[in-house]
Short mmCIF file of C-alpha atoms in Angstrom, two decimals:
data_model
loop_
_atom_site.label_atom_id
_atom_site.label_comp_id
_atom_site.label_asym_id
_atom_site.label_seq_id
_atom_site.Cartn_x
_atom_site.Cartn_y
_atom_site.Cartn_z
CA MET A 28 -4.54 -5.84 25.10
CA ARG A 29 -7.78 -4.73 26.74
CA PHE A 30 -7.64 -7.10 29.64
CA TRP A 31 -8.53 -4.32 32.05
CA ARG A 32 -11.94 -3.95 30.54
CA ASN A 33 -13.72 -6.45 32.75
CA LYS A 34 -12.46 -4.70 35.83
CA ALA A 35 -13.28 -1.22 34.70
CA PRO A 36 -16.04 0.48 36.63
CA GLY A 37 -19.30 1.32 34.94
CA GLY A 38 -20.65 -2.06 33.88
CA THR A 39 -20.58 -3.58 30.43
CA GLY A 40 -21.76 -0.68 28.28
CA GLY A 41 -18.16 0.49 27.88
CA ALA A 42 -17.03 -3.04 27.17
CA ALA A 43 -19.49 -3.47 24.32
CA ARG A 44 -18.38 -0.14 22.91
CA ASP A 45 -14.72 -1.16 23.22
CA ASP A 46 -15.38 -4.47 21.52
CA GLU A 47 -17.05 -2.67 18.70
CA PHE A 48 -14.19 -0.21 18.42
CA GLU A 49 -11.59 -2.94 18.36
CA GLY A 50 -13.55 -4.95 15.82
CA GLU A 51 -13.82 -1.96 13.54
CA ALA A 52 -10.13 -1.17 13.94
CA LEU A 53 -9.14 -4.76 13.10
CA ALA A 54 -11.08 -4.49 9.86
CA HIS A 55 -8.39 -2.06 8.67
CA LEU A 56 -5.48 -4.30 9.64
CA ASP A 57 -4.50 -5.38 6.11
CA SER A 58 -4.52 -1.81 4.87
CA LEU A 59 -2.44 -0.64 7.81
CA PHE A 60 0.01 -3.49 7.40
CA SER A 61 0.44 -2.88 3.64
CA THR A 62 1.07 0.77 4.29
CA ALA A 63 3.50 -0.03 7.10
CA MET A 64 5.34 -2.34 4.68
CA ARG A 65 5.68 0.46 2.12
CA LEU A 66 6.88 2.84 4.85
CA THR A 67 9.42 0.56 6.46
CA ARG A 68 10.15 -1.90 3.64
CA ASP A 69 10.82 -4.43 6.37
CA ARG A 70 8.44 -7.09 7.64
CA SER A 71 9.29 -7.09 11.31
CA ALA A 72 9.48 -3.29 11.45
CA ALA A 73 6.07 -3.16 9.76
CA GLU A 74 4.61 -5.54 12.35
CA ASP A 75 6.04 -3.45 15.17
CA LEU A 76 4.64 -0.30 13.65
CA VAL A 77 1.16 -1.78 13.28
CA GLN A 78 1.19 -3.16 16.83
CA GLU A 79 2.20 0.18 18.22
CA THR A 80 -0.52 1.84 16.16
CA PHE A 81 -3.18 -0.50 17.55
CA LEU A 82 -2.01 -0.10 21.11
CA LYS A 83 -2.17 3.67 20.80
CA ALA A 84 -5.55 3.54 19.09
CA VAL A 85 -7.01 1.39 21.85
CA ARG A 86 -5.34 3.48 24.54
CA PHE A 87 -6.86 6.64 23.16
CA SER A 88 -10.06 5.21 21.74
CA ASP A 89 -12.10 7.59 23.89
CA ARG A 90 -10.63 10.45 21.87
CA PHE A 91 -11.97 9.04 18.66
CA GLU A 92 -15.23 10.68 17.69
CA ARG A 93 -17.70 8.05 16.63
CA GLY A 94 -19.14 8.55 13.20
CA THR A 95 -15.96 10.18 11.91
CA ASN A 96 -13.45 8.41 9.71
CA LEU A 97 -11.82 5.65 11.76
CA ARG A 98 -9.59 4.58 8.90
CA ALA A 99 -8.10 8.07 8.48
CA TRP A 100 -7.63 8.30 12.25
CA LEU A 101 -5.75 4.98 12.36
CA PHE A 102 -3.57 6.00 9.42
CA THR A 103 -2.77 9.28 11.15
CA ILE A 104 -1.58 7.37 14.22
CA LEU A 105 0.45 5.05 11.99
CA HIS A 106 2.23 7.93 10.30
CA ASN A 107 2.82 9.82 13.54
CA THR A 108 4.34 6.73 15.08
CA HIS A 109 6.51 6.15 12.04
CA ARG A 110 7.71 9.76 12.15
CA ASN A 111 8.60 9.46 15.83
CA VAL A 112 10.61 6.34 15.21
CA ARG A 113 12.48 7.96 12.33
CA ARG A 114 13.16 11.07 14.41
CA GLY A 115 14.46 8.85 17.17
CA ALA A 116 16.81 7.30 14.66
CA GLY A 117 18.26 10.77 14.24
CA ARG A 118 17.31 11.81 10.75
CA ASP A 119 14.53 13.53 8.96
CA PRO A 120 13.74 11.43 5.91
CA VAL A 121 11.41 13.96 4.40
CA GLN A 122 14.09 16.62 4.21
CA VAL A 123 16.71 14.29 2.85
CA ASP A 124 14.25 12.92 0.33
CA SER A 125 13.07 16.33 -0.78
CA GLU A 126 16.54 17.46 -1.70
CA THR A 127 17.45 14.28 -3.51
CA VAL A 128 14.22 14.14 -5.36
CA GLU A 129 13.83 17.77 -6.21
CA GLN A 130 17.18 17.27 -7.93
CA ALA A 131 16.14 14.01 -9.54
CA ALA A 132 12.98 15.64 -10.84
CA ILE A 133 14.97 18.47 -12.38
CA ASN A 134 17.52 16.14 -13.94
CA SER A 135 14.96 13.88 -15.47
CA SER A 136 12.44 16.42 -16.67
CA GLY A 137 11.63 16.82 -20.28
CA GLY A 138 11.75 14.70 -23.35
CA HIS A 139 10.33 11.47 -21.94
CA ASN A 140 7.55 9.74 -23.78
CA PRO A 141 5.77 7.02 -21.77
CA GLU A 142 4.96 3.82 -23.57
CA GLN A 143 1.52 2.70 -22.55
CA ALA A 144 1.93 -0.93 -23.56
CA LEU A 145 5.13 -1.15 -21.62
CA LEU A 146 3.42 0.19 -18.53
CA ARG A 147 0.42 -2.09 -18.83
CA SER A 148 2.66 -5.15 -19.07
CA THR A 149 4.28 -4.33 -15.75
CA LEU A 150 4.00 -7.14 -13.24
CA SER A 151 2.62 -6.25 -9.85
CA ALA A 152 5.84 -7.40 -8.23
CA GLU A 153 7.80 -4.99 -10.44
CA LEU A 154 5.40 -2.23 -9.55
CA GLN A 155 5.92 -3.02 -5.88
CA SER A 156 9.71 -2.82 -6.27
CA ALA A 157 9.43 0.41 -8.23
CA LEU A 158 7.32 1.90 -5.45
CA ASP A 159 9.80 0.78 -2.83
CA ALA A 160 12.59 2.43 -4.80
CA LEU A 161 10.96 5.87 -4.53
CA PRO A 162 12.16 8.23 -1.82
CA GLU A 163 9.92 7.94 1.21
CA ALA A 164 8.15 11.29 0.96
CA TYR A 165 6.94 10.49 -2.56
CA ARG A 166 6.29 6.82 -1.93
CA GLN A 167 3.98 7.49 0.99
CA ALA A 168 2.05 10.28 -0.75
CA VAL A 169 1.45 8.26 -3.93
CA TRP A 170 0.55 5.13 -1.96
CA LEU A 171 -1.98 6.92 0.24
CA ARG A 172 -3.65 8.57 -2.74
CA ASP A 173 -3.60 5.92 -5.46
CA VAL A 174 -3.74 2.67 -3.51
CA GLU A 175 -5.46 3.63 -0.25
CA GLU A 176 -7.60 6.32 -1.91
CA PHE A 177 -7.37 8.99 0.75
CA SER A 178 -8.28 12.55 -0.25
CA TYR A 179 -5.60 15.21 -0.60
CA ALA A 180 -6.89 16.92 2.53
CA GLU A 181 -6.76 13.68 4.52
CA ILE A 182 -3.20 13.00 3.39
CA ALA A 183 -2.13 16.55 4.24
CA ALA A 184 -3.53 16.13 7.77
CA MET A 185 -1.91 12.73 8.17
CA LEU A 186 1.54 13.80 7.07
CA GLU A 187 1.27 17.27 8.62
CA ILE A 188 2.23 19.07 5.42
CA PRO A 189 0.29 21.59 3.29
CA ALA A 190 -2.14 20.20 0.70
CA GLY A 191 -0.19 21.92 -2.09
CA THR A 192 2.92 19.99 -1.08
CA VAL A 193 0.94 16.74 -1.13
CA MET A 194 -0.26 17.51 -4.64
CA SER A 195 3.16 18.31 -5.99
CA ARG A 196 4.71 15.25 -4.32
CA ILE A 197 2.06 13.05 -5.87
CA ALA A 198 2.51 14.53 -9.35
CA ARG A 199 6.27 14.08 -9.17
CA GLY A 200 6.09 10.75 -7.41
CA ARG A 201 3.84 9.34 -10.12
CA ARG A 202 6.26 10.41 -12.81
CA MET A 203 9.24 8.98 -10.94
CA LEU A 204 7.34 5.73 -10.63
CA LEU A 205 6.68 5.69 -14.36
CA GLN A 206 10.35 6.28 -15.10
CA GLN A 207 11.37 3.57 -12.66
CA VAL A 208 8.96 1.05 -14.17
CA THR A 209 9.96 1.94 -17.72
CA ARG A 210 13.61 1.44 -16.88
CA THR A 211 12.94 -1.96 -15.33
CA ARG A 212 10.77 -3.07 -18.25
CA LEU A 213 13.27 -1.99 -20.86
CA ALA A 214 16.07 -3.73 -19.00
CA ALA A 215 13.95 -6.91 -18.84
CA ARG A 216 13.47 -6.87 -22.59
CA GLU A 217 17.13 -6.68 -23.38
CA MET B 26 11.53 31.54 -18.67
CA ALA B 27 8.12 33.17 -18.63
CA ASN B 28 6.77 29.66 -18.28
CA VAL B 29 8.32 29.13 -14.87
CA THR B 30 5.68 31.04 -12.96
CA ALA B 31 2.88 29.59 -15.03
CA CYS B 32 4.19 26.06 -14.44
CA GLU B 33 4.63 26.68 -10.77
CA ARG B 34 1.12 28.04 -10.56
CA VAL B 35 -0.48 24.98 -12.12
CA GLU B 36 1.75 22.38 -10.47
CA PRO B 37 -0.61 21.67 -7.56
CA LEU B 38 -3.42 21.08 -10.06
CA LEU B 39 -1.66 18.33 -12.00
CA ALA B 40 -2.18 15.53 -9.49
CA PRO B 41 -5.93 16.13 -8.99
CA TRP B 42 -6.32 16.57 -12.75
CA ALA B 43 -4.64 13.21 -13.35
CA ASP B 44 -6.97 11.37 -10.97
CA GLY B 45 -10.09 13.23 -12.04
CA THR B 46 -10.71 15.19 -8.85
CA LEU B 47 -9.87 18.65 -10.12
CA GLY B 48 -12.78 21.08 -9.80
CA ALA B 49 -14.58 22.12 -12.99
CA ASP B 50 -13.73 25.75 -12.27
CA GLU B 51 -10.00 25.05 -12.31
CA ALA B 52 -9.73 22.56 -15.15
CA PRO B 53 -10.01 24.98 -18.11
CA ALA B 54 -7.07 27.13 -16.97
CA LEU B 55 -4.91 24.05 -16.45
CA GLU B 56 -5.85 22.52 -19.77
CA ALA B 57 -5.05 25.75 -21.58
CA HIS B 58 -1.61 25.66 -19.99
CA LEU B 59 -1.14 22.00 -20.90
CA ARG B 60 -1.78 22.78 -24.55
CA ALA B 61 0.99 25.36 -24.42
CA CYS B 62 3.56 23.54 -22.24
CA ALA B 63 5.03 20.20 -23.26
CA GLU B 64 6.77 19.64 -19.97
CA CYS B 65 3.62 19.96 -17.85
CA ARG B 66 1.71 17.93 -20.42
CA GLU B 67 4.15 15.08 -20.00
CA LEU B 68 3.97 15.28 -16.21
CA ALA B 69 0.17 15.26 -16.35
CA ALA B 70 0.06 12.32 -18.77
CA ALA B 71 2.49 10.32 -16.66
CA GLY B 72 0.33 11.08 -13.63
CA ARG B 73 -2.81 9.80 -15.30
CA GLU B 74 -1.10 6.62 -16.54
CA VAL B 75 0.36 5.77 -13.17
CA HIS B 76 -2.80 6.62 -11.27
CA GLU B 77 -4.82 4.29 -13.48
CA LEU B 78 -2.27 1.53 -13.24
CA LEU B 79 -2.10 1.75 -9.44
CA ARG B 80 -5.89 1.79 -9.13
CA ALA B 81 -6.12 -1.29 -11.33
CA ARG B 82 -3.48 -3.10 -9.29
CA ALA B 83 -4.37 -1.82 -5.82
CA ASP B 84 -5.72 -5.15 -4.62
CA GLN B 85 -2.62 -7.03 -5.72
CA LEU B 86 -0.32 -4.45 -4.18
CA LYS B 87 -1.97 -4.66 -0.78
CA GLU B 88 -0.64 -7.36 1.46
CA ARG B 89 -2.44 -9.41 4.02
CA ALA B 90 -1.29 -8.87 7.57
CA PRO B 91 0.42 -11.97 9.02
CA ALA B 92 -2.04 -14.25 10.83
CA ALA B 93 0.07 -14.21 13.98
CA LEU B 94 -0.12 -10.41 14.13
CA ARG B 95 -3.87 -10.49 13.71
CA GLU B 96 -4.20 -13.03 16.48
CA ARG B 97 -2.04 -11.02 18.86
CA LEU B 98 -4.04 -7.89 18.23
CA ALA B 99 -7.34 -9.67 18.59
CA ALA B 100 -6.22 -11.42 21.79
CA GLY B 101 -8.31 -9.13 23.98
CA ARG B 102 -11.46 -10.29 22.23
CA GLY B 103 -10.53 -13.96 22.47
CA ARG B 104 -10.18 -13.66 26.21
CA ALA B 105 -13.40 -11.78 26.60
CA ALA B 106 -15.16 -14.75 25.03
CA GLY B 107 -13.76 -16.95 27.78
CA GLN B 108 -10.95 -18.62 25.86
CA PRO B 109 -7.61 -19.09 27.57
CA ARG B 110 -4.76 -16.86 26.49
CA ALA B 111 -2.17 -18.31 24.16
CA THR B 112 0.65 -18.63 26.67
CA ASP B 113 0.12 -19.76 30.22
CA LEU B 114 3.14 -17.82 31.28
CA LEU B 115 1.51 -14.63 30.16
CA ALA B 116 -1.73 -15.40 31.94
CA ARG B 117 0.25 -15.97 35.13
CA TRP B 118 2.16 -12.77 34.67
CA VAL B 119 -0.76 -10.50 34.10
CA PRO B 120 -3.28 -11.02 36.86
CA ALA B 121 -6.64 -9.34 36.60
CA SER B 122 -5.59 -6.75 39.15
CA ALA B 123 -2.85 -5.55 36.81
CA ALA B 124 -5.68 -4.37 34.66
CA ALA B 125 -6.51 -1.56 37.03
CA ALA B 126 -2.83 -0.70 37.35
CA LEU B 127 -2.45 -0.40 33.61
CA LEU B 128 -5.54 1.74 33.33
CA LEU B 129 -4.18 4.05 36.04
CA ALA B 130 -0.78 4.13 34.38
CA VAL B 131 -2.40 5.21 31.16
CA VAL B 132 -4.22 7.95 32.97
CA SER B 133 -0.99 9.12 34.62
CA VAL B 134 0.93 9.24 31.39
CA VAL B 135 -1.78 11.17 29.65
CA ALA B 136 -2.74 13.52 32.43
CA VAL B 137 0.35 14.37 34.39
CA GLY B 138 2.67 16.57 32.49
CA SER B 139 3.01 18.55 35.71
CA LEU B 140 4.36 15.66 37.76
CA GLY B 141 7.78 15.99 36.26
CA GLY B 142 9.81 14.07 33.71
CA ALA B 143 11.10 11.38 36.05
CA ARG B 144 7.65 10.32 37.15
CA VAL B 145 6.25 10.41 33.64
CA LEU B 146 9.15 8.29 32.43
CA ALA B 147 8.59 5.76 35.22
CA ALA B 148 4.88 5.64 34.39
CA GLN B 149 5.66 5.18 30.71
CA LEU B 150 8.09 2.36 31.47
CA THR B 151 5.57 0.66 33.75
CA LEU B 152 3.04 0.88 30.98
CA ASP B 153 5.49 -0.52 28.43
CA HIS B 154 6.44 -3.24 30.89
CA LEU B 155 2.82 -4.42 31.07
CA LYS B 156 2.09 -3.82 27.42
CA CYS B 157 5.04 -5.75 26.05
CA LEU B 158 4.18 -8.80 28.12
CA LEU B 159 1.17 -9.14 25.88
CA LEU B 160 3.14 -8.81 22.68
CA ALA B 161 6.39 -10.57 23.39
CA ASP B 162 6.95 -14.23 22.79
CA THR B 163 7.94 -15.35 26.27
CA SER B 164 7.28 -19.04 25.81
CA HIS B 165 10.91 -20.10 26.11
CA ALA B 166 14.23 -18.83 27.40
CA ALA B 167 16.15 -16.58 25.02
CA ASP B 168 19.79 -16.45 23.96
CA ALA B 169 21.35 -13.17 25.12
CA ALA B 170 24.07 -13.00 22.48
CA ARG B 171 21.62 -13.62 19.67
CA LEU B 172 19.25 -10.92 20.89
CA ALA B 173 22.11 -8.42 21.07
CA GLU B 174 23.16 -9.37 17.56
CA THR B 175 19.64 -9.01 16.19
CA TRP B 176 19.30 -5.65 17.86
CA ALA B 177 22.51 -4.29 16.37
CA ARG B 178 21.58 -5.57 12.92
CA ASP B 179 18.01 -4.24 12.91
CA ARG B 180 18.48 -1.03 14.85
CA GLY B 181 21.99 0.11 14.09
CA TRP B 182 23.16 0.58 17.69
CA HIS B 183 24.70 -1.92 20.05
CA ILE B 184 23.51 -3.20 23.38
CA ARG B 185 24.92 -5.81 25.73
CA VAL B 186 22.25 -8.18 26.99
CA PRO B 187 22.74 -9.75 30.44
CA PRO B 188 22.12 -13.52 30.06
CA SER B 189 20.02 -15.81 32.25
CA SER B 190 21.61 -16.67 35.57
CA PRO B 191 20.58 -19.57 37.85
CA GLU B 192 22.54 -17.96 40.73
CA ALA B 193 20.67 -14.69 40.42
CA ARG B 194 17.46 -16.69 39.71
CA VAL B 195 16.89 -14.60 36.61
CA THR B 196 15.76 -15.98 33.24
CA LEU B 197 15.96 -13.97 30.04
CA ALA B 198 12.68 -14.42 28.15
CA ALA B 199 12.38 -11.92 25.32
CA MET B 200 13.42 -8.65 23.76
CA ARG B 201 11.19 -5.95 22.31
CA ARG B 202 11.68 -2.55 20.84
CA CYS B 203 9.65 0.12 22.62
CA LEU B 204 9.04 3.73 21.76
CA TYR B 205 9.31 6.58 24.21
CA GLY B 206 9.00 10.35 23.84
CA ASP B 207 11.81 10.93 21.40
CA GLY B 208 12.99 7.60 20.10
CA GLU B 209 13.27 3.89 20.62
CA MET B 210 14.61 1.85 23.49
CA ALA B 211 15.54 -1.75 24.04
CA HIS B 212 13.13 -3.64 26.29
CA LEU B 213 14.48 -6.89 27.74
CA ILE B 214 12.05 -9.10 29.60
CA TYR B 215 13.31 -11.36 32.39
CA GLU B 216 11.57 -13.65 34.79
CA ARG B 217 12.31 -13.91 38.47
CA GLY B 218 10.30 -16.30 40.66
CA GLY B 219 7.38 -16.36 38.22
CA GLN B 220 7.23 -12.57 37.98
CA PRO B 221 8.23 -10.56 34.93
CA VAL B 222 10.98 -7.98 35.30
CA SER B 223 11.81 -5.51 32.56
CA LEU B 224 15.18 -3.97 31.80
CA PHE B 225 14.97 -0.89 29.59
CA ILE B 226 18.02 0.55 27.84
CA LEU B 227 17.52 4.09 26.57
CA PRO B 228 20.16 5.29 24.12
CA ARG B 229 20.53 8.73 25.70
CA PRO B 230 20.48 10.50 29.05
CA ARG B 231 17.02 11.04 30.52
CA GLU B 232 15.71 12.54 33.70
CA ALA B 233 15.11 9.48 35.88
CA ALA B 234 14.61 9.16 39.62
CA PRO B 235 16.73 6.35 41.15
CA ILE B 236 13.74 4.63 42.78
CA LEU B 237 10.10 5.26 42.08
CA ALA B 238 6.99 3.20 42.75
CA ILE B 239 4.13 3.60 40.31
CA MET B 240 0.90 1.61 40.62
CA GLY B 241 2.51 -1.16 42.61
CA HIS B 242 5.41 -1.47 40.18
CA GLU B 243 8.77 -0.26 41.32
CA THR B 244 11.29 1.30 38.97
CA ILE B 245 15.00 1.35 39.71
CA ALA B 246 16.90 3.56 37.28
CA TRP B 247 20.51 4.52 36.75
CA ALA B 248 22.66 6.26 34.18
CA ALA B 249 26.00 5.06 32.80
CA GLY B 250 27.92 6.58 29.94
CA ASP B 251 25.36 8.44 27.89
CA ARG B 252 22.63 5.86 28.40
CA THR B 253 19.80 5.48 30.87
CA TYR B 254 18.80 2.11 32.33
CA ALA B 255 15.69 1.15 34.26
CA VAL B 256 14.45 -2.05 35.87
CA VAL B 257 10.70 -2.36 36.39
CA GLY B 258 8.79 -5.10 38.18
CA LYS B 259 6.16 -5.92 40.74
CA LEU B 260 8.55 -7.51 43.23
CA THR B 261 9.42 -6.48 46.75
CA HIS B 262 11.99 -3.71 46.87
CA ASP B 263 14.72 -6.09 48.04
CA GLU B 264 14.03 -8.61 45.29
CA LEU B 265 13.99 -5.97 42.57
CA ALA B 266 17.18 -4.43 43.97
CA GLU B 267 18.79 -7.87 43.75
CA VAL B 268 17.78 -8.24 40.11
CA ALA B 269 19.01 -4.72 39.37
CA GLY B 270 22.27 -5.54 41.17
CA TYR B 271 22.78 -8.51 38.87
CA LEU B 272 21.83 -6.68 35.64
CA ARG B 273 23.59 -3.38 36.28
CA PRO B 274 27.23 -4.37 35.73
CA LEU B 275 26.33 -6.53 32.70
CA ALA B 276 24.01 -4.25 30.72
CA ARG B 277 25.46 -1.76 28.32
#
């Protein structure tokens, strides 16, 4: 995708820099792909999303400030691209999700006592399905925090929402995940 | 209901408390509230449980990117090291001089808001035309009906894909989904006399000049119904007009 490089004016200094940039970006490929999978829940859509992310990153690599967090920058591009695609598809998932889930959170609040052993025995595949069953806004916030380990501020910047909203989505998302897993586990026992 | 405000006030603190990143100055107030409020206590406990579980399983939850994707993305490096590109067809289609054209197209798209929507769109399409040649699998001829079917299934809207035609000397090679300003478009890649020609189908009306040349690539665009169509290629005007003439009545 950088086949123009050899023809670009200015010798090879830029080329070496580009190579380095691309190498560093590729180091985050698995992370980006996993996240794209959780966002799209579809393999070919996830591949498209990651490709588009890389093309944009390379296209605008001169805007990336060296020494800053490349991983956060790539994830920001990934989420922006995902948002654009969803907008193009004519709906705003975050709004839809918020309503549904605000309601779900209200309905399910109170009186639930998590069983630790039950949770610990959860298979990773079950955990994956439980994550995928969460509404998108909660799924992406919990994933970015607990699996990808971004800070609250980084997630807020990536998703373009206030940090307080990120925190409350993560708190609620985690509980929804627990309820989802508990339901699956109990059903499996019966 | 006195608790409502107190609960609302501490809600943003629950997630950082659960993963151990809450500041020492804020923790005591939250913990005092947790002792008093069963509902928040339960939410906080669930948060801690799930956070720990996800941390412990993070490596298993992450997936490896498909090898083919990695190879495609790393293709630029492979070539720089002097290895031949994966498909000969592609190498033939993207001569070194296209490099400069792509670079210029990038610059136009980024820098020229003032040039007007039609020109920006043409530049964007030219860029996508070149870009997708690197990503699409163009190694063999494609089945038009199957591509249309796949598109409708994956994307939720229908397109009609003009098939290959020996008379028009046009071969259908691949289909891609491309993104433009406010959504996605279908990108069909054809071959005519060894040169790639793109047909873009945009699902809504756009400002598009009928004929525009950008960086040696000509764009022929038209509107029909509520969709916009554009053909892009580095052919002579007459050749591209011929291809457009063949595609226009068949594309939908």
